[in-house]
């Protein structure tokens, strides 16, 4: 393989100064997006061995009651609600506990900055960028669920990780799997990284049937229980496109060495092929508590209640090629990955608008990919797909892309 850039996860394999296994005290943990699917799974693990963790800060967007309940249960020092209108409710719910309450974007960033050994970055969407960057600047461990951060700001984010010396541990199940299958690998020896996709609820649907697919049908994921946005992304296969971009920034491989395959059972999460013909895969029941546990405990292992795999009972594992004509979002995402610069930031922003519009019944299922593609074309014409050197550049392009997507949307 030609020269491949070394990227931050490769650093994490060598675990030098900040090896968390060396901690002789509980791990100080902050959870950004504590009330979401990943946040709750993280805190579920914490609640099973509370003596091993000290919860520093918890955040949420608008559910003050749920946030307060988690903050009380885990004796957090700080609880931050994104929506400032919810601060009074949060304060009331935390009265008498001694837990500090705060609100707004600056407070979310502050939560990410308070000294912690590990920050779980589990806010959904580009809203997670600033707090996740702040967590990276701490120079400790970032357990990254917020894939949009790597998709939109991959080069800038990985540069920040490098600069601060932080460890980046992927939480996305496919990337956690690749991380484990790659441990210690010489980048020159890696031939291919293949992410698996469940295929979502519409895997076997015809294109005609997809025309009329409803939000309710799209929200019924066959294997995984996740937040609404990623569940829709799984139904369109945009999620796999976002994950290819995520993998490109995490692992030392070129675009051509990244691929995906549909695997309806969601048991094999990723396959890494080496130049000698060996293929290493990671298998686990589809439960995010396994990759979360990997990210929290690495290079050690912690117990997780994930159902144990019983291959004899499963009987067979099957694989098929993804169909980009029925799932055009995958093709659109791959094109944005190859385009590079701020192409993936435009892709991500447009997709967030499109998913919201689909959930609000403003567009049809197949129009999600069409709207994203139109936005990419419009952004290219405007010169908005360009190199970016800092987070503010990315956020400015994110803003432009959202406006372009809203413009297109008004014509649907
Ligand atoms: P979710 O919708 O269940 O939860 C999102 C969390 O972020 C909530 O706590 C919410 O309050 C908070 N939040 C939402 N908007 C916010 C805003 N504007 N500002 C601040 N906080 C905000 O989402 P999820 O399914 O837990 O996903 C979280 C992230 O993890 C996403 O980036 C997703 O792609 C990624 N991920 C999730 C899964 C999964 O199984 N759920 C798997 C892989 C990766
Ligand atoms: Mg995934």
Tab-separated table of C-alpha atoms and ligand atoms in Angstrom:
chain	number	residue	atom	x	y	z
A	1	UNK	CA	0.000	0.000	0.000
A	2	UNK	CA	1.200	3.515	-0.706
A	3	UNK	CA	1.971	5.789	2.172
A	4	UNK	CA	-1.021	5.987	4.474
A	5	UNK	CA	-1.434	8.756	6.989
A	6	UNK	CA	-1.211	7.599	10.552
A	7	UNK	CA	-4.413	8.500	12.340
A	8	UNK	CA	-5.227	8.789	16.021
A	9	UNK	CA	-6.705	5.399	16.769
A	10	UNK	CA	-3.436	3.804	15.772
A	11	UNK	CA	-1.992	5.838	18.645
A	12	UNK	CA	-4.443	4.333	21.057
A	13	UNK	CA	-3.099	0.866	20.408
A	14	UNK	CA	0.138	1.714	22.081
A	15	UNK	CA	-1.556	3.261	25.157
A	16	UNK	CA	1.348	5.014	26.689
A	17	UNK	CA	0.999	7.722	29.292
A	18	UNK	CA	-2.747	7.833	29.669
A	19	UNK	CA	-3.451	4.134	30.051
A	20	UNK	CA	-6.608	4.158	32.146
A	21	UNK	CA	-5.920	0.682	33.482
A	22	UNK	CA	-3.206	2.338	35.539
A	23	UNK	CA	-5.786	4.377	37.455
A	24	UNK	CA	-5.821	3.474	41.115
A	25	UNK	CA	-9.082	5.351	41.676
A	26	UNK	CA	-12.517	5.349	40.025
A	27	UNK	CA	-12.606	6.639	36.455
A	28	UNK	CA	-13.949	10.201	36.297
A	29	UNK	CA	-16.518	10.029	33.521
A	30	UNK	CA	-18.598	12.699	31.763
A	31	UNK	CA	-21.480	11.716	29.506
A	32	UNK	CA	-22.567	14.209	26.833
A	33	UNK	CA	-26.036	13.195	25.642
A	34	UNK	CA	-26.757	11.232	28.826
A	35	UNK	CA	-30.499	10.851	28.199
A	36	UNK	CA	-30.103	9.323	24.734
A	37	UNK	CA	-29.788	5.719	23.691
A	38	UNK	CA	-25.971	5.627	23.986
A	39	UNK	CA	-25.972	7.807	27.103
A	40	UNK	CA	-28.429	5.522	28.881
A	41	UNK	CA	-26.526	2.387	27.844
A	42	UNK	CA	-23.316	3.950	29.167
A	43	UNK	CA	-24.919	4.778	32.494
A	44	UNK	CA	-26.479	1.319	32.643
A	45	UNK	CA	-22.948	-0.129	32.539
A	46	UNK	CA	-21.806	2.376	35.159
A	47	UNK	CA	-24.661	1.413	37.467
A	48	UNK	CA	-23.467	-2.211	37.452
A	49	UNK	CA	-20.070	-1.328	38.928
A	50	UNK	CA	-20.603	2.137	40.431
A	51	UNK	CA	-17.462	1.863	42.569
A	52	UNK	CA	-15.384	2.003	39.378
A	53	UNK	CA	-16.749	5.359	38.196
A	54	UNK	CA	-17.156	8.870	39.427
A	55	UNK	CA	-19.633	10.814	37.306
A	56	UNK	CA	-18.429	14.338	36.670
A	57	UNK	CA	-21.000	15.898	34.318
A	58	UNK	CA	-24.131	14.762	32.479
A	59	UNK	CA	-25.861	16.665	29.676
A	60	UNK	CA	-29.097	16.541	27.684
A	61	UNK	CA	-30.962	18.814	25.301
A	62	UNK	CA	-34.422	19.348	26.781
A	63	UNK	CA	-35.557	16.534	29.051
A	64	UNK	CA	-34.809	18.140	32.420
A	65	UNK	CA	-36.621	15.473	34.444
A	66	UNK	CA	-34.716	12.577	32.865
A	67	UNK	CA	-31.414	14.422	33.195
A	68	UNK	CA	-32.065	15.282	36.833
A	69	UNK	CA	-32.992	11.677	37.620
A	70	UNK	CA	-29.725	10.426	36.086
A	71	UNK	CA	-27.696	13.136	37.824
A	72	UNK	CA	-29.230	12.196	41.184
A	73	UNK	CA	-28.794	8.465	40.617
A	74	UNK	CA	-25.139	8.838	39.649
A	75	UNK	CA	-24.329	11.739	41.981
A	76	UNK	CA	-23.021	13.897	39.166
A	77	UNK	CA	-21.274	17.141	40.053
A	78	UNK	CA	-22.835	19.065	37.162
A	79	UNK	CA	-25.960	18.659	35.014
A	80	UNK	CA	-26.266	20.736	31.833
A	81	UNK	CA	-29.362	21.178	29.702
A	82	UNK	CA	-28.876	22.518	26.166
A	83	UNK	CA	-32.208	24.338	25.984
A	84	UNK	CA	-32.011	27.370	28.281
A	85	UNK	CA	-35.796	27.384	28.662
A	86	UNK	CA	-35.468	24.155	30.639
A	87	UNK	CA	-33.014	25.485	33.231
A	88	UNK	CA	-35.646	26.335	35.855
A	89	UNK	CA	-37.135	22.864	35.587
A	90	UNK	CA	-33.663	21.341	35.953
A	91	UNK	CA	-32.871	23.530	38.978
A	92	UNK	CA	-36.179	22.583	40.621
A	93	UNK	CA	-35.590	18.903	39.990
A	94	UNK	CA	-32.115	19.090	41.517
A	95	UNK	CA	-33.043	21.285	44.493
A	96	UNK	CA	-31.318	20.196	47.675
A	97	UNK	CA	-28.957	17.756	45.992
A	98	UNK	CA	-25.884	19.998	45.741
A	99	UNK	CA	-25.651	19.128	42.021
A	100	UNK	CA	-24.904	22.252	40.005
A	101	UNK	CA	-27.319	22.990	37.117
A	102	UNK	CA	-26.445	25.009	34.025
A	103	UNK	CA	-27.855	25.573	30.528
A	104	UNK	CA	-26.931	26.605	27.005
A	105	UNK	CA	-24.213	25.879	24.512
A	106	UNK	CA	-21.391	27.415	26.533
A	107	UNK	CA	-22.392	25.267	29.507
A	108	UNK	CA	-22.353	22.128	27.313
A	109	UNK	CA	-18.785	23.015	26.351
A	110	UNK	CA	-17.931	23.645	29.998
A	111	UNK	CA	-19.282	20.189	30.891
A	112	UNK	CA	-16.925	18.692	28.305
A	113	UNK	CA	-13.987	20.688	29.670
A	114	UNK	CA	-14.262	19.845	33.363
A	115	UNK	CA	-11.367	17.507	34.141
A	116	UNK	CA	-12.368	13.899	33.535
A	117	UNK	CA	-10.515	10.722	32.591
A	118	UNK	CA	-13.007	9.927	29.856
A	119	UNK	CA	-15.747	11.830	28.058
A	120	UNK	CA	-18.473	9.820	26.344
A	121	UNK	CA	-19.439	11.982	23.353
A	122	UNK	CA	-23.017	10.851	22.659
A	123	UNK	CA	-24.857	13.960	21.496
A	124	UNK	CA	-26.607	13.317	18.179
A	125	UNK	CA	-25.729	15.347	15.107
A	126	UNK	CA	-23.522	18.338	14.387
A	127	UNK	CA	-24.804	19.830	17.667
A	128	UNK	CA	-22.185	17.595	19.271
A	129	UNK	CA	-19.220	19.189	17.467
A	130	UNK	CA	-18.264	21.991	19.863
A	131	UNK	CA	-18.626	19.951	23.071
A	132	UNK	CA	-16.800	16.978	21.522
A	133	UNK	CA	-13.956	19.240	20.383
A	134	UNK	CA	-13.783	20.631	23.916
A	135	UNK	CA	-13.543	17.077	25.255
A	136	UNK	CA	-10.735	16.321	22.791
A	137	UNK	CA	-8.799	19.388	23.908
A	138	UNK	CA	-8.614	17.931	27.434
A	139	UNK	CA	-6.069	15.420	26.161
A	140	UNK	CA	-7.697	12.474	27.929
A	141	UNK	CA	-9.918	9.734	26.554
A	142	UNK	CA	-12.771	10.539	24.172
A	143	UNK	CA	-15.204	7.666	23.693
A	144	UNK	CA	-16.770	8.767	20.424
A	145	UNK	CA	-20.345	7.867	19.572
A	146	UNK	CA	-21.045	11.211	17.841
A	147	UNK	CA	-19.971	10.004	14.390
A	148	UNK	CA	-21.166	13.283	12.831
A	149	UNK	CA	-18.116	14.915	14.430
A	150	UNK	CA	-15.714	12.769	12.371
A	151	UNK	CA	-17.910	12.980	9.276
A	152	UNK	CA	-18.203	16.771	9.290
A	153	UNK	CA	-14.888	17.721	10.779
A	154	UNK	CA	-12.685	14.632	10.387
A	155	UNK	CA	-9.368	16.279	9.509
A	156	UNK	CA	-9.794	19.133	11.956
A	157	UNK	CA	-10.976	16.830	14.751
A	158	UNK	CA	-8.183	14.292	14.339
A	159	UNK	CA	-5.670	17.177	14.268
A	160	UNK	CA	-7.128	18.377	17.582
A	161	UNK	CA	-6.801	14.884	19.047
A	162	UNK	CA	-3.195	14.701	17.909
A	163	UNK	CA	-2.396	18.137	19.264
A	164	UNK	CA	-3.853	17.446	22.714
A	165	UNK	CA	-2.554	13.869	22.903
A	166	UNK	CA	-6.050	12.578	23.634
A	167	UNK	CA	-7.049	8.970	22.961
A	168	UNK	CA	-9.891	8.472	20.550
A	169	UNK	CA	-11.845	5.298	21.187
A	170	UNK	CA	-14.655	4.553	18.725
A	171	UNK	CA	-18.031	3.585	20.154
A	172	UNK	CA	-19.791	2.915	16.860
A	173	UNK	CA	-20.045	-0.884	16.838
A	174	UNK	CA	-18.378	-1.396	13.431
A	175	UNK	CA	-15.494	0.896	14.336
A	176	UNK	CA	-15.088	-0.660	17.750
A	177	UNK	CA	-14.920	-3.985	15.922
A	178	UNK	CA	-12.308	-2.683	13.466
A	179	UNK	CA	-10.343	-1.147	16.320
A	180	UNK	CA	-10.198	-4.535	18.025
A	181	UNK	CA	-9.424	-6.487	14.842
A	182	UNK	CA	-6.693	-3.987	13.950
A	183	UNK	CA	-4.969	-3.912	17.332
A	184	UNK	CA	-1.258	-3.587	16.720
A	185	UNK	CA	-1.521	-3.956	12.932
A	186	UNK	CA	1.099	-2.523	10.607
A	187	UNK	CA	-0.864	-0.170	8.287
A	188	UNK	CA	1.032	-1.641	5.324
A	189	UNK	CA	-0.422	-5.075	6.122
A	190	UNK	CA	-4.069	-3.963	6.027
A	191	UNK	CA	-5.781	-4.755	2.735
A	192	UNK	CA	-9.384	-3.908	3.462
A	193	UNK	CA	-11.752	-2.875	6.239
A	194	UNK	CA	-15.308	-4.043	5.580
A	195	UNK	CA	-18.089	-2.632	7.736
A	196	UNK	CA	-21.278	-4.631	8.011
A	197	UNK	CA	-24.762	-3.125	7.663
A	198	UNK	CA	-27.950	-4.780	8.881
A	199	UNK	CA	-29.746	-3.518	5.784
A	200	UNK	CA	-32.398	-1.918	8.013
A	201	UNK	CA	-36.141	-2.560	7.963
A	202	UNK	CA	-36.403	-2.141	4.165
A	203	UNK	CA	-33.636	-4.505	3.116
A	204	UNK	CA	-35.944	-6.654	1.005
A	205	UNK	CA	-38.349	-3.927	-0.163
A	206	UNK	CA	-38.711	-3.065	-3.835
A	207	UNK	CA	-37.988	0.474	-5.015
A	208	UNK	CA	-41.725	0.978	-5.642
A	209	UNK	CA	-42.525	-0.023	-2.056
A	210	UNK	CA	-39.795	2.299	-0.759
A	211	UNK	CA	-41.573	5.225	-2.428
A	212	UNK	CA	-44.310	5.020	0.189
A	213	UNK	CA	-42.297	3.932	3.243
A	214	UNK	CA	-43.506	5.818	6.340
A	215	UNK	CA	-41.562	7.187	9.330
A	216	UNK	CA	-43.221	4.569	11.557
A	217	UNK	CA	-41.987	1.760	9.292
A	218	UNK	CA	-38.509	3.280	9.036
A	219	UNK	CA	-38.256	3.651	12.820
A	220	UNK	CA	-38.723	-0.113	13.344
A	221	UNK	CA	-35.127	-1.326	13.183
A	222	UNK	CA	-34.922	-5.126	13.021
A	223	UNK	CA	-31.867	-5.558	15.314
A	224	UNK	CA	-30.800	-2.394	17.106
A	225	UNK	CA	-32.613	-0.089	19.494
A	226	UNK	CA	-31.260	3.423	18.809
A	227	UNK	CA	-32.215	7.112	18.661
A	228	UNK	CA	-34.557	8.245	15.867
A	229	UNK	CA	-31.968	9.968	13.664
A	230	UNK	CA	-29.575	7.024	13.375
A	231	UNK	CA	-32.518	4.632	12.956
A	232	UNK	CA	-33.642	6.555	9.859
A	233	UNK	CA	-30.008	6.675	8.659
A	234	UNK	CA	-29.920	2.878	9.001
A	235	UNK	CA	-33.079	2.541	6.915
A	236	UNK	CA	-31.646	4.680	4.072
A	237	UNK	CA	-28.112	3.168	4.454
A	238	UNK	CA	-26.842	6.749	4.875
A	239	UNK	CA	-25.590	5.472	8.216
A	240	UNK	CA	-23.181	3.144	6.429
A	241	UNK	CA	-21.990	5.982	4.211
A	242	UNK	CA	-21.368	8.160	7.279
A	243	UNK	CA	-19.538	5.221	8.831
A	244	UNK	CA	-17.242	4.775	5.825
A	245	UNK	CA	-16.216	8.421	6.243
A	246	UNK	CA	-15.836	7.873	9.992
A	247	UNK	CA	-13.604	4.839	9.333
A	248	UNK	CA	-11.492	6.807	6.872
A	249	UNK	CA	-10.612	9.284	9.616
A	250	UNK	CA	-10.116	6.674	12.318
A	251	UNK	CA	-7.977	4.103	10.571
A	252	UNK	CA	-4.814	4.351	8.454
A	253	UNK	CA	-6.312	3.278	5.123
A	254	UNK	CA	-7.253	4.866	1.812
A	255	UNK	CA	-10.842	5.252	0.506
A	256	UNK	CA	-10.332	2.241	-1.737
A	257	UNK	CA	-9.576	0.010	1.236
A	258	UNK	CA	-12.979	0.700	2.802
A	259	UNK	CA	-16.105	-1.224	1.921
A	260	UNK	CA	-19.384	-2.439	3.377
A	261	UNK	CA	-21.469	-5.579	3.147
A	262	UNK	CA	-25.045	-6.241	4.225
A	263	UNK	CA	-25.278	-8.768	7.055
A	264	UNK	CA	-28.878	-8.979	8.305
A	265	UNK	CA	-28.074	-10.715	11.608
A	266	UNK	CA	-25.802	-7.871	12.891
A	267	UNK	CA	-23.512	-10.338	14.632
A	268	UNK	CA	-20.300	-9.753	12.680
A	269	UNK	CA	-19.605	-6.030	12.996
A	270	UNK	CA	-16.521	-5.574	10.852
A	271	UNK	CA	-13.969	-7.636	8.935
A	272	UNK	CA	-10.349	-6.635	8.496
A	273	UNK	CA	-8.464	-8.371	5.656
A	274	UNK	CA	-4.702	-8.533	5.700
A	275	UNK	CA	-2.283	-8.910	2.811
A	276	UNK	CA	-1.583	-12.543	3.780
A	277	UNK	CA	-5.236	-13.508	3.235
A	278	UNK	CA	-6.181	-13.540	6.924
A	279	UNK	CA	-9.502	-11.933	7.785
A	280	UNK	CA	-10.111	-10.914	11.390
A	281	UNK	CA	-13.680	-10.188	12.403
A	282	UNK	CA	-15.312	-9.133	15.650
A	283	UNK	CA	-18.604	-10.770	16.625
A	284	UNK	CA	-21.071	-9.825	19.344
A	285	UNK	CA	-24.803	-9.729	19.872
A	286	UNK	CA	-26.222	-6.400	18.639
A	287	UNK	CA	-26.109	-4.492	21.927
A	288	UNK	CA	-24.248	-1.180	22.168
A	289	UNK	CA	-23.186	-1.966	25.714
A	290	UNK	CA	-20.392	-4.132	24.266
A	291	UNK	CA	-18.641	-1.421	22.207
A	292	UNK	CA	-19.298	1.092	24.996
A	293	UNK	CA	-17.617	-1.266	27.475
A	294	UNK	CA	-14.660	-1.657	25.092
A	295	UNK	CA	-14.247	2.119	24.885
A	296	UNK	CA	-14.500	2.610	28.640
A	297	UNK	CA	-12.208	-0.211	29.732
A	298	UNK	CA	-9.651	-0.548	26.896
A	299	UNK	CA	-7.039	-2.065	26.996
A	300	UNK	CA	-8.772	-4.044	29.754
A	301	UNK	CA	-12.211	-5.585	29.517
A	302	UNK	CA	-15.207	-4.921	31.720
A	303	UNK	CA	-18.283	-7.066	32.229
A	304	UNK	CA	-21.329	-6.224	30.136
A	305	UNK	CA	-24.799	-7.803	30.346
A	306	UNK	CA	-24.897	-8.222	26.555
A	307	UNK	CA	-26.482	-11.537	25.617
A	308	UNK	CA	-23.801	-14.164	24.947
A	309	UNK	CA	-23.517	-15.339	21.373
A	310	UNK	CA	-24.818	-18.823	20.680
A	311	UNK	CA	-23.742	-19.559	17.101
A	312	UNK	CA	-25.295	-23.038	17.054
A	313	UNK	CA	-28.659	-21.528	17.919
A	314	UNK	CA	-28.181	-18.768	15.342
A	315	UNK	CA	-27.413	-21.425	12.741
A	316	UNK	CA	-26.308	-19.199	9.896
A	317	UNK	CA	-24.796	-15.827	9.213
A	318	UNK	CA	-25.504	-14.367	5.784
A	319	UNK	CA	-23.975	-11.598	3.694
A	320	UNK	CA	-25.063	-9.761	0.550
A	321	UNK	CA	-23.943	-6.760	-1.502
A	322	UNK	CA	-25.678	-3.445	-0.736
A	323	UNK	CA	-28.030	-2.267	-3.487
A	324	UNK	CA	-27.228	1.366	-4.249
A	325	UNK	CA	-30.134	1.744	-6.661
A	326	UNK	CA	-32.674	1.076	-3.894
A	327	UNK	CA	-30.500	2.794	-1.272
A	328	UNK	CA	-28.977	5.759	-3.147
A	329	UNK	CA	-27.881	7.473	0.087
A	330	UNK	CA	-24.921	5.090	0.222
A	331	UNK	CA	-23.783	6.144	-3.259
A	332	UNK	CA	-24.247	9.838	-2.401
A	333	UNK	CA	-22.217	9.469	0.812
A	334	UNK	CA	-19.414	7.607	-0.964
A	335	UNK	CA	-19.215	10.388	-3.557
A	336	UNK	CA	-18.986	13.005	-0.784
A	337	UNK	CA	-16.227	10.984	0.894
A	338	UNK	CA	-14.239	10.890	-2.349
A	339	UNK	CA	-14.882	14.586	-2.978
A	340	UNK	CA	-13.299	15.350	0.397
A	341	UNK	CA	-12.772	18.888	1.749
A	342	UNK	CA	-16.067	20.032	3.294
A	343	UNK	CA	-18.109	17.648	1.106
A	344	UNK	CA	-18.845	15.319	4.055
A	345	UNK	CA	-19.832	18.315	6.249
A	346	UNK	CA	-22.374	19.337	3.593
A	347	UNK	CA	-23.560	15.723	3.323
A	348	UNK	CA	-24.074	15.512	7.068
A	349	UNK	CA	-25.869	18.845	7.447
A	350	UNK	CA	-28.163	18.162	4.482
A	351	UNK	CA	-28.904	14.707	5.808
A	352	UNK	CA	-29.875	16.080	9.222
A	353	UNK	CA	-32.345	18.445	7.522
A	354	UNK	CA	-33.638	15.675	5.249
A	355	UNK	CA	-34.158	13.178	8.078
A	356	UNK	CA	-36.045	15.781	10.111
A	357	UNK	CA	-38.179	16.623	7.045
A	358	UNK	CA	-38.965	12.933	6.503
A	359	UNK	CA	-39.934	12.474	10.163
A	360	UNK	CA	-42.152	15.576	9.848
A	361	UNK	CA	-43.721	14.054	6.688
A	362	UNK	CA	-42.538	16.921	4.496
A	363	UNK	CA	-40.660	14.582	2.117
A	364	UNK	CA	-40.863	10.931	1.131
A	365	UNK	CA	-38.354	8.261	2.062
A	366	UNK	CA	-36.482	8.213	-1.262
A	367	UNK	CA	-36.397	11.994	-1.285
A	368	UNK	CA	-33.991	11.977	1.670
A	369	UNK	CA	-31.075	10.961	-0.582
A	370	UNK	CA	-32.310	13.205	-3.408
A	371	UNK	CA	-32.375	16.267	-1.144
A	372	UNK	CA	-28.877	15.514	0.156
A	373	UNK	CA	-27.533	15.079	-3.372
A	374	UNK	CA	-29.144	18.345	-4.548
A	375	UNK	CA	-27.622	20.155	-1.588
A	376	UNK	CA	-24.176	18.760	-2.386
A	377	UNK	CA	-24.516	19.940	-5.995
A	378	UNK	CA	-25.704	23.396	-4.915
A	379	UNK	CA	-22.879	23.690	-2.364
A	380	UNK	CA	-20.333	22.740	-5.025
A	381	UNK	CA	-21.709	25.397	-7.388
A	382	UNK	CA	-21.438	27.995	-4.613
A	383	UNK	CA	-17.865	27.047	-3.762
A	384	UNK	CA	-18.901	25.882	-0.296
A	385	UNK	CA	-17.072	22.581	-0.765
A	386	UNK	CA	-13.589	23.729	0.036
A	387	UNK	CA	-10.712	23.000	2.407
A	388	UNK	CA	-11.346	23.764	6.096
A	389	UNK	CA	-8.729	24.485	8.678
A	390	UNK	CA	-10.683	24.905	11.907
A	391	UNK	CA	-13.967	24.062	13.537
A	392	UNK	CA	-15.413	27.509	12.749
A	393	UNK	CA	-14.825	26.862	9.012
A	394	UNK	CA	-16.747	23.600	9.334
A	395	UNK	CA	-19.596	25.192	11.260
A	396	UNK	CA	-19.870	27.972	8.657
A	397	UNK	CA	-20.193	25.382	5.870
A	398	UNK	CA	-22.647	23.388	7.999
A	399	UNK	CA	-24.745	26.535	8.216
A	400	UNK	CA	-24.635	27.198	4.458
A	401	UNK	CA	-25.544	23.569	3.732
A	402	UNK	CA	-28.532	23.703	6.084
A	403	UNK	CA	-29.797	26.836	4.316
A	404	UNK	CA	-29.318	25.256	0.880
A	405	UNK	CA	-31.143	22.135	2.023
A	406	UNK	CA	-34.021	24.205	3.450
A	407	UNK	CA	-34.195	26.081	0.114
A	408	UNK	CA	-34.459	22.831	-1.830
A	409	UNK	CA	-36.953	21.514	0.669
A	410	UNK	CA	-39.296	24.440	0.015
A	411	UNK	CA	-39.580	23.198	-3.589
A	412	UNK	CA	-40.714	19.671	-2.617
B	1	LIG	P1	-30.450	9.894	20.885
B	1	LIG	O1	-31.289	10.743	20.047
B	1	LIG	O2	-31.042	8.718	21.561
B	1	LIG	O3	-29.766	10.795	22.036
B	1	LIG	C1	-29.114	11.986	21.751
B	1	LIG	C2	-28.649	12.695	23.017
B	1	LIG	O4	-28.129	13.977	22.609
B	1	LIG	C3	-29.761	12.986	24.021
B	1	LIG	O5	-29.230	12.963	25.318
B	1	LIG	C4	-30.204	14.413	23.659
B	1	LIG	O6	-30.771	15.096	24.753
B	1	LIG	C5	-28.894	15.023	23.245
B	1	LIG	N1	-29.058	16.096	22.261
B	1	LIG	C6	-29.847	16.070	21.152
B	1	LIG	N2	-29.762	17.245	20.480
B	1	LIG	C7	-28.914	18.017	21.177
B	1	LIG	C8	-28.446	19.344	21.012
B	1	LIG	N3	-28.857	20.128	19.983
B	1	LIG	N4	-27.580	19.840	21.935
B	1	LIG	C9	-27.195	19.084	22.988
B	1	LIG	N5	-27.599	17.809	23.192
B	1	LIG	C10	-28.449	17.288	22.314
B	1	LIG	O7	-29.195	9.478	20.005
B	1	LIG	P2	-28.316	8.140	20.089
B	1	LIG	O8	-28.967	7.085	19.300
B	1	LIG	O9	-27.933	7.861	21.510
B	1	LIG	O10	-27.042	8.592	19.256
B	1	LIG	C11	-26.045	9.439	19.795
B	1	LIG	C12	-24.859	9.445	18.849
B	1	LIG	O11	-24.291	8.138	18.834
B	1	LIG	C13	-25.226	9.759	17.386
B	1	LIG	O12	-24.195	10.492	16.825
B	1	LIG	C14	-25.309	8.384	16.735
B	1	LIG	O13	-24.985	8.428	15.355
B	1	LIG	C15	-24.245	7.640	17.509
B	1	LIG	N6	-24.456	6.182	17.546
B	1	LIG	C16	-25.560	5.693	18.155
B	1	LIG	C17	-25.769	4.323	18.183
B	1	LIG	C18	-26.955	3.737	18.890
B	1	LIG	O14	-27.053	2.516	18.985
B	1	LIG	N7	-27.878	4.520	19.406
B	1	LIG	C19	-24.843	3.462	17.572
B	1	LIG	C20	-23.727	4.014	16.963
B	1	LIG	C21	-23.530	5.380	16.968
B	2	LIG	MG1	-22.659	1.649	13.543
